[in-house]
Short mmCIF file of C-alpha atoms and ligand atoms in Angstrom, two decimals:
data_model
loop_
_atom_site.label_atom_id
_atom_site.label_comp_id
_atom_site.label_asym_id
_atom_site.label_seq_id
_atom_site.Cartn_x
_atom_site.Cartn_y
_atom_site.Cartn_z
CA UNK A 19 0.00 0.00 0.00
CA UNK A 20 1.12 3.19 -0.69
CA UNK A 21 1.12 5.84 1.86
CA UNK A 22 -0.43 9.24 1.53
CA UNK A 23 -1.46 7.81 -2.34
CA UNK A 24 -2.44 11.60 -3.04
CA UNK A 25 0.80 13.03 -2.96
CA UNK A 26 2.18 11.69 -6.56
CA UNK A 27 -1.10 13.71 -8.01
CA UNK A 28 0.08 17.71 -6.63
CA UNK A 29 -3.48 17.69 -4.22
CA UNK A 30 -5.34 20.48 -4.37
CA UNK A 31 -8.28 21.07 -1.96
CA UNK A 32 -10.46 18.42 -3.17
CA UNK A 33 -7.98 15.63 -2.93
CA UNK A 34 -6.86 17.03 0.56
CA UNK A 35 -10.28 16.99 1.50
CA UNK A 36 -9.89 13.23 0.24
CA UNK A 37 -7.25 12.29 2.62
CA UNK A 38 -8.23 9.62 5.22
CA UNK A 39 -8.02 11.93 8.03
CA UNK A 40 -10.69 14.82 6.58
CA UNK A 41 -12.80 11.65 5.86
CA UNK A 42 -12.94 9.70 9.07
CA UNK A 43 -13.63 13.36 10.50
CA UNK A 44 -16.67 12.97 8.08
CA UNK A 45 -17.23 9.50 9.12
CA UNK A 46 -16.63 8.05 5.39
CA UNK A 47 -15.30 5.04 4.91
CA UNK A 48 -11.29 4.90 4.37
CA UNK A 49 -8.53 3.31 2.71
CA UNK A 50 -6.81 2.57 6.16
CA UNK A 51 -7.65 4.01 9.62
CA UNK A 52 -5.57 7.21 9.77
CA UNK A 53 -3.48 8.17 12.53
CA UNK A 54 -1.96 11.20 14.06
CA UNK A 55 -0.32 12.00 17.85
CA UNK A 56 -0.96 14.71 20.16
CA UNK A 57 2.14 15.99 20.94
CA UNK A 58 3.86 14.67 18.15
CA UNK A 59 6.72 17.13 17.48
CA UNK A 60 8.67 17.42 20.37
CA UNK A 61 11.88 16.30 22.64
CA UNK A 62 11.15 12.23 21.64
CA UNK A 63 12.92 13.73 18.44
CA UNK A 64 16.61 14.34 18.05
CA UNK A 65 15.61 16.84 15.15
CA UNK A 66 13.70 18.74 17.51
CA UNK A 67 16.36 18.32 19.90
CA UNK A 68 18.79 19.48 17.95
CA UNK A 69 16.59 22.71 16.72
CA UNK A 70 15.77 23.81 20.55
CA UNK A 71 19.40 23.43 21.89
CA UNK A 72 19.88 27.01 20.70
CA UNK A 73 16.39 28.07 21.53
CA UNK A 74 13.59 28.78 23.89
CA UNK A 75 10.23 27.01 23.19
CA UNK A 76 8.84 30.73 22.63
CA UNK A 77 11.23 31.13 20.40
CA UNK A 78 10.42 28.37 18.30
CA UNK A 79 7.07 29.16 18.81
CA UNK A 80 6.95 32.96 17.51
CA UNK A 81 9.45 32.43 14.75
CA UNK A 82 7.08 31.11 11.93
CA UNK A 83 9.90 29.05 9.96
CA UNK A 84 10.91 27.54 12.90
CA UNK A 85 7.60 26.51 14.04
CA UNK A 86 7.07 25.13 10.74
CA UNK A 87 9.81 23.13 10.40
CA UNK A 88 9.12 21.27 14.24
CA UNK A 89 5.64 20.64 12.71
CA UNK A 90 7.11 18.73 9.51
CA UNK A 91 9.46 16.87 11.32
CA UNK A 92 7.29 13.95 12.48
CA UNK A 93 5.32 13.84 8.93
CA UNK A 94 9.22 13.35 7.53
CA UNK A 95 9.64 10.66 9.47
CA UNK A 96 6.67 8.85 10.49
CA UNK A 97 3.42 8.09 8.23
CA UNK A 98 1.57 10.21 9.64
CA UNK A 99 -1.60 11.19 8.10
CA UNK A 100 -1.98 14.68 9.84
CA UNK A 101 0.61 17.19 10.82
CA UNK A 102 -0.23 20.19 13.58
CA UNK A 103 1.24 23.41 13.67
CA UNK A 104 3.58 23.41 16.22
CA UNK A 105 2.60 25.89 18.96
CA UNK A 106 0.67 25.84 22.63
CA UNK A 107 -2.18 26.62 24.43
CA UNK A 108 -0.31 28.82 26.90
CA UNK A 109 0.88 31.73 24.48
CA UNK A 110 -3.21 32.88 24.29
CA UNK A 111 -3.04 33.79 28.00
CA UNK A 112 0.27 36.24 26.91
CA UNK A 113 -2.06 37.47 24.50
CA UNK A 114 -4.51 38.59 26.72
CA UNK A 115 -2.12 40.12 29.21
CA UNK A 116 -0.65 37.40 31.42
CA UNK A 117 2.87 36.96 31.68
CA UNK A 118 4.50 33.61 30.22
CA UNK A 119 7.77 32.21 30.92
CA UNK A 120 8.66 28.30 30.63
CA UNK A 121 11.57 27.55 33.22
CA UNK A 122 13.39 24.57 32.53
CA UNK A 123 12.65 21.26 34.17
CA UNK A 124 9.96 23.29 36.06
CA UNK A 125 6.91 23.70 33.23
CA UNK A 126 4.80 26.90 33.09
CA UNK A 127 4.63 29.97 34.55
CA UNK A 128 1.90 32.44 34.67
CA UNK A 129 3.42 35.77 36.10
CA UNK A 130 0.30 37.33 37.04
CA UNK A 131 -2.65 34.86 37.90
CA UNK A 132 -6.02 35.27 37.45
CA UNK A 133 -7.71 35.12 40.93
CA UNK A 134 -10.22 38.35 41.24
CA UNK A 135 -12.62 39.88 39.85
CA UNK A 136 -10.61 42.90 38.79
CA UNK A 137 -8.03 40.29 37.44
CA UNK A 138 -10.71 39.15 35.12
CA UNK A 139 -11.38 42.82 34.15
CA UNK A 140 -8.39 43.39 33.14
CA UNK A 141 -7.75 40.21 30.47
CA UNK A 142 -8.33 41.52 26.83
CA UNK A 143 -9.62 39.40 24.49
CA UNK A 144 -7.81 40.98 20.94
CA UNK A 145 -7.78 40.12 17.79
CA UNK A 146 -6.11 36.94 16.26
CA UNK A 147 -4.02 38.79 14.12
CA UNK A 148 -2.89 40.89 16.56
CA UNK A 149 -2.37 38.68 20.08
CA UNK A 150 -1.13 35.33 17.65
CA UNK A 151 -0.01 36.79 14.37
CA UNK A 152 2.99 33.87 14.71
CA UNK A 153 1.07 30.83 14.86
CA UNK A 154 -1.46 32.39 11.90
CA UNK A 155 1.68 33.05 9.91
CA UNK A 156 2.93 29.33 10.60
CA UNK A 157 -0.18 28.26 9.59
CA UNK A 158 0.16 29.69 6.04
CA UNK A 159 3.69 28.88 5.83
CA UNK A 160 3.14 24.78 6.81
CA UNK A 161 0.17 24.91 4.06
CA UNK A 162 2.34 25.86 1.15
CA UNK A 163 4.92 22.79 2.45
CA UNK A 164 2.57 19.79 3.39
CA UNK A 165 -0.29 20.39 0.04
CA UNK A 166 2.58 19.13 -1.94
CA UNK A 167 2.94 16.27 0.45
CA UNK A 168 -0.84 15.76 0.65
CA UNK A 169 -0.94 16.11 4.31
CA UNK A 170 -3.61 17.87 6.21
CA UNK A 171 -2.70 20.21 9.10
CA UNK A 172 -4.66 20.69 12.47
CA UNK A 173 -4.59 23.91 14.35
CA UNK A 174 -5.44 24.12 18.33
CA UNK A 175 -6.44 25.88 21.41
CA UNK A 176 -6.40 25.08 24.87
CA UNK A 177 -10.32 25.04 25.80
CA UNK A 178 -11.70 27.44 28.22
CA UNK A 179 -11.33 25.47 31.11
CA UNK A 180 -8.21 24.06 31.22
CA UNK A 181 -6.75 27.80 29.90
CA UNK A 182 -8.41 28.93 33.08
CA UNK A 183 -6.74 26.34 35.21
CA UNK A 184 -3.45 27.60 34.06
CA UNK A 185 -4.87 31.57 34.41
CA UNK A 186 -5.69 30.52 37.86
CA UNK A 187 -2.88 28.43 39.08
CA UNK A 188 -0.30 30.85 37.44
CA UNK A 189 0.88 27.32 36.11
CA UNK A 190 0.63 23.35 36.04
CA UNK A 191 -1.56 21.79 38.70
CA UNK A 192 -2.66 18.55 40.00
CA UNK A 193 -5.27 19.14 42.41
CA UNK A 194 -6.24 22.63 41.15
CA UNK A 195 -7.17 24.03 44.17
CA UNK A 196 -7.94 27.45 43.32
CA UNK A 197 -9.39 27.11 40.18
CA UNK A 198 -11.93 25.14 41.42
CA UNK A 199 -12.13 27.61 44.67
CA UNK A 200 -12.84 30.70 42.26
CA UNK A 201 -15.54 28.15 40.16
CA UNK A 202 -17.13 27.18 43.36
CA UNK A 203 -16.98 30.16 45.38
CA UNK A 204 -17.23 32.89 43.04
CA UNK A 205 -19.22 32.09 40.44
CA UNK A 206 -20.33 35.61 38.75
CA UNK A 207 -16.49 35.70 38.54
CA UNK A 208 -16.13 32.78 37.23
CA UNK A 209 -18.94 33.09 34.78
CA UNK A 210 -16.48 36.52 33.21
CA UNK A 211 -13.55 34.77 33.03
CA UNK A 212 -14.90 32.05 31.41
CA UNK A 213 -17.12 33.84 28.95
CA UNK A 214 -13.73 35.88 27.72
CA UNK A 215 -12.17 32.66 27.30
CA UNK A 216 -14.92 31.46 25.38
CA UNK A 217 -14.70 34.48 23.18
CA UNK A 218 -10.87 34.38 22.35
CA UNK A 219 -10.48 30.69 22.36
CA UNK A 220 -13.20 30.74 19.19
CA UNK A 221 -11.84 33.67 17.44
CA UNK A 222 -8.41 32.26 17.55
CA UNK A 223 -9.33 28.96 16.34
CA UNK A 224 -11.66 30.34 13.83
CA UNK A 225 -8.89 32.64 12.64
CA UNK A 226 -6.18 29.25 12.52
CA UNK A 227 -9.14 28.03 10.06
CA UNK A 228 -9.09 31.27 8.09
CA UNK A 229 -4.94 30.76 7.38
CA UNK A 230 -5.74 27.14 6.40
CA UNK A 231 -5.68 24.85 8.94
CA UNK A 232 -8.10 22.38 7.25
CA UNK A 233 -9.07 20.80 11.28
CA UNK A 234 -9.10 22.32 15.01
CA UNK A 235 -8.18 20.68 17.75
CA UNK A 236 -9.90 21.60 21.57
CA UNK A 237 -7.63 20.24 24.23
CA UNK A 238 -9.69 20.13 27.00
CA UNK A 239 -6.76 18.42 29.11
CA UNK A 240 -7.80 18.76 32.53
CA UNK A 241 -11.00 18.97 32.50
CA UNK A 242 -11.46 15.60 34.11
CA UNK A 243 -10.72 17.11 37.36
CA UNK A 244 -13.97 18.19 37.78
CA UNK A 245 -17.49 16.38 38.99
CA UNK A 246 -19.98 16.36 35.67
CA UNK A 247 -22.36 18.97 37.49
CA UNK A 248 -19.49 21.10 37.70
CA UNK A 249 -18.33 20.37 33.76
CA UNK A 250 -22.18 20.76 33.02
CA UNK A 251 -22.65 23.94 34.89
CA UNK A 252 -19.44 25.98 34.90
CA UNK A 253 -17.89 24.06 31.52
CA UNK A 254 -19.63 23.14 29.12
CA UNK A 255 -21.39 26.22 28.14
CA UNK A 256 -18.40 28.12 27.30
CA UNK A 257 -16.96 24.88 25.15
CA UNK A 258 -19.55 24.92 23.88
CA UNK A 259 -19.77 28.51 22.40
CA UNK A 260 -15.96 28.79 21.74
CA UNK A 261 -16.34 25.85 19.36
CA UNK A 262 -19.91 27.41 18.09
CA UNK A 263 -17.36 30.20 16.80
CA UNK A 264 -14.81 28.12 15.82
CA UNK A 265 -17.22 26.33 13.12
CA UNK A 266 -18.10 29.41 11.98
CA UNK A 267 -15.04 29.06 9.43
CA UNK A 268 -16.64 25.45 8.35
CA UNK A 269 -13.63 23.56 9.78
CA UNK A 270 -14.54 20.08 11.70
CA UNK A 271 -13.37 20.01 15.26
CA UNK A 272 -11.98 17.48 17.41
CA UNK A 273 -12.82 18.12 21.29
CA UNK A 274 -10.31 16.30 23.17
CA UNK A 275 -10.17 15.75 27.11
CA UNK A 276 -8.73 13.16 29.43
CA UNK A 277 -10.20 11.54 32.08
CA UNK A 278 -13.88 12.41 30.91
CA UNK A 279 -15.73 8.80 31.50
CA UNK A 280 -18.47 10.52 33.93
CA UNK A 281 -19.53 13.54 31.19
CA UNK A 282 -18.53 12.37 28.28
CA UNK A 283 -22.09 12.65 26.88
CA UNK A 284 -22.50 16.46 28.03
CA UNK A 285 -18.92 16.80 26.39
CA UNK A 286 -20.32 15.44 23.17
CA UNK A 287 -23.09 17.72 23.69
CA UNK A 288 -20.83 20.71 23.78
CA UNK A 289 -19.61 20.34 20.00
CA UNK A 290 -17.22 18.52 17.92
CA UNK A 291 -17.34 16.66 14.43
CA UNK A 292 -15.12 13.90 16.44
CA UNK A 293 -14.49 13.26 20.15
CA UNK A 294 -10.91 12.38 21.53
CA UNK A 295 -10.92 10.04 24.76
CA UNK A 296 -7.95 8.67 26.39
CA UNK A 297 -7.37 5.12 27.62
CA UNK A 298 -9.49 4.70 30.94
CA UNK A 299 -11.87 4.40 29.20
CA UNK A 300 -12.68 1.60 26.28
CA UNK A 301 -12.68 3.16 22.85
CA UNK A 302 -15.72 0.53 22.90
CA UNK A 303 -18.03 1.68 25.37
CA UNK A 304 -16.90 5.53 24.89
CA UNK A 305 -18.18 4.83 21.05
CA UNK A 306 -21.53 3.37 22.36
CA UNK A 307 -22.21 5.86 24.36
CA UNK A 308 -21.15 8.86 22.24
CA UNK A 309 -23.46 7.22 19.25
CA UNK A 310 -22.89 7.40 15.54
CA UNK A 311 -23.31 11.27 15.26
CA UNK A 312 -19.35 11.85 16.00
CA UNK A 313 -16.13 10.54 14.69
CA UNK A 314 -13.97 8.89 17.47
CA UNK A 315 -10.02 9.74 18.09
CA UNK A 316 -8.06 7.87 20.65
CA UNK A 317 -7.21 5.88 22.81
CA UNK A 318 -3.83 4.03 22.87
CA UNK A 319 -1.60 4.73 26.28
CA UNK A 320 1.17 6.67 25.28
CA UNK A 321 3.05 4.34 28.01
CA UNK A 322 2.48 1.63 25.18
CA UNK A 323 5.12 3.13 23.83
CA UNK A 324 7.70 2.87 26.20
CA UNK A 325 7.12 -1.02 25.42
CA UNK A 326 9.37 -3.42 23.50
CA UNK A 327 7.31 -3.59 20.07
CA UNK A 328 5.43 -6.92 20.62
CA UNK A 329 3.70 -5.61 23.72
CA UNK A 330 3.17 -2.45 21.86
CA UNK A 331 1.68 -3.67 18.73
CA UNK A 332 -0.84 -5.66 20.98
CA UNK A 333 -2.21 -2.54 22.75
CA UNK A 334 -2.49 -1.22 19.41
CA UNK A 335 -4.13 -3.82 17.88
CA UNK A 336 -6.63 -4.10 21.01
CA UNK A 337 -7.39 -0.63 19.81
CA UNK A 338 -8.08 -1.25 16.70
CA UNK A 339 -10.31 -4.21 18.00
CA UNK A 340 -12.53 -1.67 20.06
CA UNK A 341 -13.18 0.30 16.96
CA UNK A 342 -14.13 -2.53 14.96
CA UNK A 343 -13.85 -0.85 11.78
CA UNK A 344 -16.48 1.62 12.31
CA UNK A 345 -16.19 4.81 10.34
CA UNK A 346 -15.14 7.77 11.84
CA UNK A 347 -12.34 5.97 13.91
CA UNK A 348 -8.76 8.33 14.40
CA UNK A 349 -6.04 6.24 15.56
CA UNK A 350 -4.12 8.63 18.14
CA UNK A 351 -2.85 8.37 21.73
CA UNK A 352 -4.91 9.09 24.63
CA UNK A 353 -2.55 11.89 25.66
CA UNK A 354 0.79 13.55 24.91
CA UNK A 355 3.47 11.38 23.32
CA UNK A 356 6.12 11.19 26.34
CA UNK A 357 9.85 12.85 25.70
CA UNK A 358 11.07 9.27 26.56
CA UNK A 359 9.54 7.09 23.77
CA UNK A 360 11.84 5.87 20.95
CA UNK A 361 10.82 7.17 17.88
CA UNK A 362 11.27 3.68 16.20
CA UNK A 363 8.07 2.58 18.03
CA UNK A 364 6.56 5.75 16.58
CA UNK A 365 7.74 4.50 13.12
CA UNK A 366 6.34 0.74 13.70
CA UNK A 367 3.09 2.32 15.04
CA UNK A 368 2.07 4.46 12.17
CA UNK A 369 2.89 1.54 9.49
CA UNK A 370 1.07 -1.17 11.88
CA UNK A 371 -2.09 0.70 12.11
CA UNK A 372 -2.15 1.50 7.88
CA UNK A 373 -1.02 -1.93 7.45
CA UNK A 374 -3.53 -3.78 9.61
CA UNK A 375 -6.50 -2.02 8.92
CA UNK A 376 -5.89 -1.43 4.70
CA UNK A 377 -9.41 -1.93 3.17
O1 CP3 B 415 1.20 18.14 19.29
C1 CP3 B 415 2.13 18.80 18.77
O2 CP3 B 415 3.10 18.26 18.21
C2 CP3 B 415 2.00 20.29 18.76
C3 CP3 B 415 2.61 20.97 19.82
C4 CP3 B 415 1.98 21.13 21.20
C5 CP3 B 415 2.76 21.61 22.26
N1 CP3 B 415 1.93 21.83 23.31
C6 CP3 B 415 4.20 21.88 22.22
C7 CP3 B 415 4.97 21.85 23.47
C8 CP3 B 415 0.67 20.99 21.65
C9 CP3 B 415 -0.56 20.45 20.94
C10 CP3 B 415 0.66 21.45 23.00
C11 CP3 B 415 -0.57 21.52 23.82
C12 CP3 B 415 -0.44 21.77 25.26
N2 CP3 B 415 0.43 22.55 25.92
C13 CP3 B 415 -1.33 21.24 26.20
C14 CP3 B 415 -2.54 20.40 25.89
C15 CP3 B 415 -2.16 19.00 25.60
C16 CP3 B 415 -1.77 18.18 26.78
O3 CP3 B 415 -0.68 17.63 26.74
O4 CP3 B 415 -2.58 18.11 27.71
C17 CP3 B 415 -0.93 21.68 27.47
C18 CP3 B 415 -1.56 21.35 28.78
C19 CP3 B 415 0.20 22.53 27.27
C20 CP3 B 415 0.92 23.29 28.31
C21 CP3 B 415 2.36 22.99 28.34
N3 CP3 B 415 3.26 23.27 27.34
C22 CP3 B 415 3.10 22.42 29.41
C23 CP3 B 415 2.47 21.95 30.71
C24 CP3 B 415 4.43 22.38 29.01
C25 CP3 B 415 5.63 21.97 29.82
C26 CP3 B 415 5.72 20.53 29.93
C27 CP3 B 415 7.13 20.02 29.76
O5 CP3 B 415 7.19 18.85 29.45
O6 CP3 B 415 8.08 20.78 29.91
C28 CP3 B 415 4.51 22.86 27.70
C29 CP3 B 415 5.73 22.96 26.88
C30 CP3 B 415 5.67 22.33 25.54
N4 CP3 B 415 4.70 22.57 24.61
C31 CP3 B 415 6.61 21.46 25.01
C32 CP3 B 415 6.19 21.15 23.70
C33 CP3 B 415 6.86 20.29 22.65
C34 CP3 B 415 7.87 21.00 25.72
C35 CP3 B 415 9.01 21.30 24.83
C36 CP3 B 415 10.21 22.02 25.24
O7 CP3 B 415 10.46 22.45 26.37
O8 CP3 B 415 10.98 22.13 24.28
#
């Protein structure tokens, strides 16, 4: 089988719109179950490596060539039927006011959190083009290198929630103590904070759409921190209108969150052409319970990949067992591929799930 069998033809926007990913986001049947990884670019790679020796991750980040070439790096050397621009969530919270600094070995930092009412206040919610104009100019840039190659690329935002658990925390979190405090004890607060979120978290995605990213991607990463009548009540709403605006530029979106077994109906419910769980949950049950009215990304461990290639393959293929073949199916990770996994297994992956599902 050939891989990406598009890319001998130069693709325009109808055979793009062909590719295996676009389709499964459709729920059409496929040539082979296409596969991409969250976090896919990154420190697992000794070409990123190499590029981010001299380099902050802002700096990558805000220097559109650069960006682009981290975001090609995986389609080089993987088959991977998606790329995404290479970027993060955190950079829309500098655009909006908040300082941003990542320290090494120490994650995030937020310089000044979001934690009153007057903090709120004083978040602006800009345009695109003026609080991102690096990742829009990416955007363009990656489109005139992967058509050629018949690749697709995905653009992202953090959602409104978990972009408020990093406003809140003034950086990574595991119990998220105040963010929840603020939710549950100051709600009209709250309610602000998120509905500006809302607001710039569509316009930016709608805007990645705009400079050709042909699918969004919602990470709604820690939203499984919360009790479904607090993701129904304080959440969802605001998903659900930042990816209301999103659509507005006719791009499908994926809405993506970990740990979401006990809402992942009233996820659904907030929007999304295809739903991405992660692995404590079966891809199964998630699919019966989500129905046929979304496509279905997930749900491999990226653990699995820390495993000698036997083991490996088996997880995958249990994957690929769950979805049964069904339409709409996106082979992808659960969460983040970890720094430590040998790209090799990345490789063997990406040809075992074309090779064993080629129809
Ligand atoms: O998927 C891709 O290849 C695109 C790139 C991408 C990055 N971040 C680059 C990055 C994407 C999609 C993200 C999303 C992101 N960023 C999320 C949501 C997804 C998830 O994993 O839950 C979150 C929560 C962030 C916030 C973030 N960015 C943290 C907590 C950190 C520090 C963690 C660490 O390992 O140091 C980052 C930094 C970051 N963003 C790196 C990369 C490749 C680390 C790279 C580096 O330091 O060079």
């Amino acid at each position: 089988m050939t891989h990406r069998p598009d890319a001998s033809a130069a693709p325009d926007a109808a055979t793009l719109s062909n590719s295996r990913f676009l389709k499964a986001l459709r729920r059409e049947p496929v040539d082979a179950t296409p596969i991409w990884l969250m976090r896919q670019a990154g420190r697992y790679m000794a070409e990123y490596r190499a590029l981010r020796e001299k380099r902050t991750i802002l700096e990558l980040i805000k220097t559109p060539e650069l960006a682009v070439e981290v975001t090609l790096q995986p389609i080089r050397a993987f088959e991977l039927d998606a790329a995404i621009i290479f970027a993060d969530i955190l950079p829309l919270l500098a655009g909006m006011g908040l300082g941003l600094e990542f320290v090494q070995g120490e994650g995030p930092l937020l310089h000044n959190p979001v934690r009153s009412a007057a903090d709120v206040e004083r978040l602006t919610v800009r345009p695109p083009e003026e609080a991102l104009p690096f990742t829009l100019e990416a955007i363009r840039l990656a489109r005139q290198a992967l058509d050629p190659l018949g690749v697709p690329l995905i653009g992202f935002s953090g959602a409104p929630f978990t972009l408020a658990a990093y406003a809140v925390e003034g950086g990574s979190s595991r119990s998220h103590e105040r963010t929840k405090a603020l939710m549950m004890g100051d709600p009209q607060t709250w309610q602000r904070l998120m509905e500006k979120l809302a607001e710039a978290v569509g316009q930016y995605l709608k805007a990645q759409a705009g400079a050709g990213a042909h699918a969004l991607q919602v990470f709604d990463s820690w939203a499984g921190q919360l009790s479904p009548a607090d993701y129904r009540t304080h959440v969802q709403p605001y998903s659900r209108r930042a990816i209301a605006i999103a659509k507005e530029a006719g791009a499908p979106v994926i809405h993506f969150g970990t740990d979401t077994a006990g809402f992942l109906e009233d996820m659904r419910d907030a929007g999304g052409d295809a739903i991405g769980v992660d692995w404590r949950i079966d891809l199964a049950q998630a699919w019966e319970r989500l129905g046929d009215g979304v496509a279905v990304q997930g749900n491999l461990d990226p653990a699995a990949l820390l495993a000698p290639w036997e083991a490996l393959r088996a997880r995958a293929q249990a994957v690929l067992d769950q979805a049964a073949g069904r339409p709409g199916h996106i082979f992808n990770l659960g969460h983040g591929v970890f720094k430590t996994t040998p790209p090799d297994n990345v490789k063997r992956l990406a040809e075992f799930v074309h090779a064993a599902t080629q129809r």
